Short mmCIF file of C-alpha atoms in Angstrom, two decimals:
data_model
loop_
_atom_site.label_atom_id
_atom_site.label_comp_id
_atom_site.label_asym_id
_atom_site.label_seq_id
_atom_site.Cartn_x
_atom_site.Cartn_y
_atom_site.Cartn_z
CA MET A 142 93.29 74.65 106.75
CA PRO A 143 96.15 72.83 104.97
CA THR A 144 99.51 74.40 105.82
CA LYS A 145 103.07 73.96 104.63
CA THR A 146 106.57 75.08 105.53
CA LEU A 147 108.21 76.07 102.26
CA ALA A 148 111.62 77.15 100.95
CA ILE A 149 111.65 80.09 98.51
CA PRO A 150 114.73 80.42 96.27
CA THR A 151 115.96 84.00 96.02
CA PRO A 152 119.04 85.67 94.51
CA ASP A 153 120.51 85.86 98.02
CA GLY A 154 119.72 82.38 99.32
CA VAL A 155 116.66 80.43 100.41
CA ALA A 156 113.87 82.00 102.44
CA ASP A 157 111.86 79.82 104.77
CA ALA A 158 108.14 80.55 104.68
CA TYR A 159 104.78 79.46 106.04
CA ALA A 160 101.81 78.93 103.74
CA ALA A 161 98.12 78.26 104.39
CA PHE A 162 95.49 77.21 101.84
CA PRO A 163 91.74 76.65 101.66
CA ASP A 164 90.83 72.98 102.10
CA ASP A 165 88.48 72.60 99.12
CA GLY A 166 91.11 71.50 96.58
CA GLU A 167 90.35 74.46 94.31
CA ARG A 168 92.68 77.23 93.14
CA HIS A 169 92.32 80.55 94.92
CA PRO A 170 93.82 84.06 94.79
CA GLY A 171 97.22 84.47 96.35
CA VAL A 172 98.14 86.83 99.15
CA LEU A 173 101.68 87.72 100.21
CA LEU A 174 101.64 88.53 103.92
CA TYR A 175 104.62 90.41 105.33
CA PRO A 176 105.24 90.14 109.09
CA ASP A 177 105.91 92.95 111.50
CA ALA A 178 109.42 93.59 112.80
CA PHE A 179 109.14 90.69 115.26
CA GLY A 180 109.12 88.35 112.28
CA LEU A 181 107.54 85.05 111.32
CA ARG A 182 106.09 83.35 114.40
CA PRO A 183 102.92 81.53 115.55
CA VAL A 184 100.66 84.60 115.65
CA LEU A 185 101.41 85.30 111.96
CA GLU A 186 100.76 81.67 111.12
CA GLU A 187 97.39 81.92 112.88
CA MET A 188 96.52 85.02 110.88
CA ALA A 189 97.47 83.24 107.65
CA ARG A 190 95.19 80.33 108.54
CA THR A 191 92.35 82.72 109.31
CA LEU A 192 92.78 84.46 105.96
CA SER A 193 92.98 81.16 104.10
CA GLY A 194 89.63 80.23 105.61
CA HIS A 195 88.15 83.11 103.62
CA GLY A 196 89.36 81.67 100.31
CA TYR A 197 92.97 82.81 99.86
CA CYS A 198 96.32 81.09 99.49
CA VAL A 199 98.57 82.93 101.93
CA LEU A 200 102.38 82.99 101.89
CA VAL A 201 104.25 84.42 104.90
CA PRO A 202 108.01 84.68 104.27
CA ASN A 203 110.79 85.03 106.81
CA VAL A 204 112.21 88.31 105.56
CA TYR A 205 115.29 87.88 107.78
CA TYR A 206 116.29 84.65 106.04
CA ARG A 207 119.74 85.98 105.12
CA GLN A 208 120.64 85.79 108.80
CA GLY A 209 119.01 82.40 109.33
CA PRO A 210 115.67 80.58 109.56
CA ALA A 211 112.88 81.81 111.81
CA PRO A 212 112.87 82.35 114.69
CA LEU A 213 116.14 84.27 114.60
CA ILE A 214 115.90 85.35 118.23
CA ASP A 215 114.12 83.85 121.20
CA LEU A 216 110.93 85.82 121.60
CA PRO A 217 108.86 85.73 124.78
CA GLU A 218 105.62 83.82 124.37
CA HIS A 219 103.94 87.15 125.10
CA ILE A 220 105.84 90.35 124.31
CA GLY A 221 105.02 92.71 127.14
CA ASP A 222 105.84 96.39 127.23
CA GLU A 223 108.72 95.60 129.57
CA ASP A 224 110.16 93.14 127.02
CA ARG A 225 109.84 95.39 123.97
CA PRO A 226 113.00 97.54 124.33
CA ALA A 227 115.32 94.55 124.63
CA VAL A 228 113.59 92.69 121.79
CA ILE A 229 113.70 95.75 119.52
CA ALA A 230 117.39 96.26 120.31
CA ARG A 231 118.14 92.72 119.11
CA LEU A 232 116.00 93.10 116.00
CA THR A 233 117.22 96.55 114.94
CA PRO A 234 120.34 95.27 113.14
CA LEU A 235 118.14 92.87 111.13
CA VAL A 236 115.71 95.64 110.22
CA ASP A 237 118.54 97.99 109.25
CA ALA A 238 120.11 95.32 107.05
CA HIS A 239 116.86 94.89 105.11
CA THR A 240 117.58 97.59 102.55
CA THR A 241 115.28 98.71 99.75
CA GLU A 242 117.41 96.81 97.26
CA ARG A 243 116.96 93.61 99.26
CA VAL A 244 113.23 94.24 99.65
CA LEU A 245 112.80 94.56 95.89
CA ARG A 246 114.85 91.46 95.08
CA ASP A 247 112.81 89.52 97.60
CA ALA A 248 109.53 90.87 96.23
CA ASP A 249 110.43 89.52 92.79
CA ALA A 250 111.23 86.11 94.22
CA PHE A 251 108.28 85.93 96.62
CA LEU A 252 105.73 86.89 93.95
CA ALA A 253 107.18 84.46 91.42
CA PHE A 254 107.04 81.67 93.99
CA LEU A 255 103.53 82.50 95.20
CA THR A 256 101.99 82.70 91.74
CA ALA A 257 103.63 79.42 90.70
CA LEU A 258 102.10 77.43 93.55
CA PRO A 259 99.58 74.91 92.24
CA GLU A 260 97.00 76.06 94.79
CA VAL A 261 97.08 79.65 93.49
CA GLY A 262 94.78 80.62 90.65
CA PRO A 263 95.56 82.94 87.75
CA GLY A 264 95.12 86.66 88.13
CA PRO A 265 96.49 89.34 90.44
CA VAL A 266 97.49 88.88 94.06
CA GLY A 267 97.34 90.90 97.24
CA ALA A 268 100.23 92.23 99.32
CA ILE A 269 99.53 93.00 102.96
CA GLY A 270 101.78 93.85 105.85
CA TYR A 271 102.00 94.82 109.49
CA CYS A 272 104.30 97.47 110.96
CA MET A 273 107.43 97.35 108.78
CA GLY A 274 105.62 94.75 106.67
CA ALA A 275 103.35 97.53 105.43
CA VAL A 276 106.40 99.18 103.85
CA LEU A 277 107.37 95.88 102.21
CA ALA A 278 103.83 95.42 100.90
CA MET A 279 103.77 98.93 99.42
CA ARG A 280 107.18 98.48 97.80
CA THR A 281 106.01 95.16 96.36
CA ALA A 282 102.86 96.76 94.95
CA THR A 283 104.69 99.70 93.34
CA ALA A 284 107.38 97.42 91.90
CA HIS A 285 104.77 95.08 90.41
CA PRO A 286 101.70 97.13 89.42
CA ASP A 287 100.71 94.51 86.86
CA ARG A 288 100.57 91.74 89.47
CA VAL A 289 99.40 93.30 92.75
CA ALA A 290 95.77 94.46 92.79
CA ALA A 291 95.31 95.00 96.54
CA VAL A 292 97.66 96.35 99.18
CA ALA A 293 96.92 96.81 102.86
CA GLY A 294 99.05 98.02 105.73
CA PHE A 295 98.19 97.96 109.42
CA HIS A 296 99.95 100.01 112.09
CA PRO A 297 102.48 100.89 109.38
CA GLY A 298 105.87 102.41 109.93
CA PHE A 299 107.83 104.80 107.73
CA LEU A 300 105.64 104.93 104.63
CA VAL A 301 106.34 108.66 104.38
CA THR A 302 109.88 109.87 105.11
CA ASP A 303 112.32 112.47 103.83
CA ALA A 304 114.49 109.78 102.23
CA PRO A 305 114.83 109.77 98.44
CA ASP A 306 113.53 106.19 98.38
CA SER A 307 110.57 106.79 100.73
CA PRO A 308 107.78 104.36 99.76
CA HIS A 309 105.27 107.14 99.12
CA ARG A 310 107.36 108.68 96.33
CA LEU A 311 106.64 105.87 93.84
CA ILE A 312 102.91 105.75 94.48
CA PRO A 313 101.78 108.42 91.98
CA GLU A 314 103.50 106.80 89.00
CA ARG A 315 103.67 103.13 89.95
CA LEU A 316 100.76 102.07 92.16
CA ALA A 317 97.78 100.34 90.51
CA ALA A 318 96.37 98.49 93.53
CA ASP A 319 93.41 99.35 95.73
CA VAL A 320 94.66 100.34 99.19
CA HIS A 321 93.66 100.33 102.84
CA LEU A 322 95.83 101.70 105.63
CA GLY A 323 94.70 101.01 109.18
CA LEU A 324 96.51 103.29 111.61
CA ALA A 325 96.95 103.46 115.33
CA GLU A 326 96.46 106.95 116.67
CA ASN A 327 100.15 107.87 116.63
CA ASP A 328 101.40 105.85 113.65
CA MET A 329 101.56 108.77 111.20
CA SER A 330 101.48 112.50 111.69
CA PRO A 331 98.60 114.43 110.11
CA GLU A 332 101.11 115.86 107.63
CA ALA A 333 102.29 112.38 106.63
CA VAL A 334 98.69 111.20 106.23
CA ARG A 335 97.96 114.16 103.95
CA GLU A 336 101.12 113.45 101.96
CA ILE A 337 100.28 109.82 101.30
CA GLU A 338 96.65 110.68 100.57
CA ARG A 339 97.87 113.10 97.88
CA ALA A 340 100.01 110.30 96.45
CA PHE A 341 97.06 107.90 96.31
CA GLU A 342 94.91 110.55 94.64
CA ALA A 343 97.63 111.22 92.05
CA ALA A 344 97.79 107.49 91.34
CA GLY A 345 94.02 107.41 90.82
CA VAL A 346 93.57 104.31 92.98
CA ALA A 347 90.73 103.45 95.34
CA HIS A 348 92.02 104.01 98.85
CA THR A 349 91.10 104.45 102.49
CA THR A 350 93.32 105.68 105.29
CA GLU A 351 91.68 105.21 108.66
CA VAL A 352 92.74 105.82 112.25
CA TYR A 353 91.42 103.04 114.47
CA PRO A 354 90.08 104.73 117.62
CA GLY A 355 92.06 104.08 120.78
CA ALA A 356 94.46 101.64 119.11
CA VAL A 357 98.22 101.71 119.72
CA HIS A 358 100.98 100.59 117.40
CA GLY A 359 100.91 96.81 116.98
CA PHE A 360 97.18 96.47 117.66
CA THR A 361 96.71 93.33 115.52
CA MET A 362 99.33 91.24 117.29
CA SER A 363 97.71 89.07 119.96
CA ASP A 364 101.09 88.01 121.39
CA THR A 365 101.88 91.57 122.52
CA ASP A 366 100.55 94.08 125.04
CA ALA A 367 99.56 96.30 122.10
CA PHE A 368 96.77 93.92 121.04
CA ASP A 369 93.35 95.53 120.77
CA PRO A 370 90.49 93.09 120.09
CA ALA A 371 88.17 95.76 118.66
CA ALA A 372 90.85 97.13 116.33
CA TYR A 373 91.79 93.58 115.33
CA ARG A 374 88.18 92.90 114.29
CA ARG A 375 88.07 96.21 112.43
CA HIS A 376 91.22 95.19 110.55
CA TRP A 377 89.45 92.07 109.24
CA ASP A 378 86.34 94.12 108.46
CA ARG A 379 88.46 96.33 106.20
CA LEU A 380 90.85 93.73 104.79
CA LEU A 381 88.39 91.08 103.65
CA PRO A 382 86.17 93.39 101.53
CA LEU A 383 89.28 94.94 99.96
CA LEU A 384 90.62 91.55 98.92
CA GLY A 385 87.21 90.41 97.78
CA ARG A 386 86.74 93.41 95.50
CA ALA A 387 90.23 93.44 94.07
CA LEU A 388 91.03 89.73 93.77
CA LYS A 389 87.74 87.83 93.55
CA ASN A 390 85.27 90.23 92.01
CA GLY A 391 87.64 92.39 89.99
#
């Protein structure tokens, strides 16, 4: 698949990004892919190439661009359970600095950039994310209901919280996209799942929230000990039909 390293202008600077496109020279639906907390790295680039092979133009931004281009920290080639605490400790200040206000400014800029790419066809786009990226995808979808027709989150974190700006609070009034959430067994409490399900029902959107049997948080990431091949395949089995219905057939 053709790929590019791109620079996205934003109100706060320039975000580096990775993009992958189908190789047929045609225009295709766009998908904004938000990384997990470990950030933009080869495994996300591989996932973007895989998705582009199914007929999508995929943009993966470095959401930590305010602190510098990716990679911001030296990650192990494989992030084992023994590495995770130290890596998370180094990433936590970056995650904490990525406030809702910054997320929304970035969403405006990322969507404008994606939809202006010559490879991207007219019509709505998809927003998908992993771990904290699921929160960014949901915030993007609720901030831009006229532009985002599909949203998916896998092993999501903090979609339902007690905070006034919890992502789930805008769903009933602002979400217009079809949704799939793929959860590891301990990603969300039963109460949180019921809360977000009520929000989806109030929004009147097509949605599925599914616990992937035996999976642990981070199950899609093949460069970590959390990777689960069966759950990874299930994630594609859910994601591709969602995007097909919402972006190609809808």
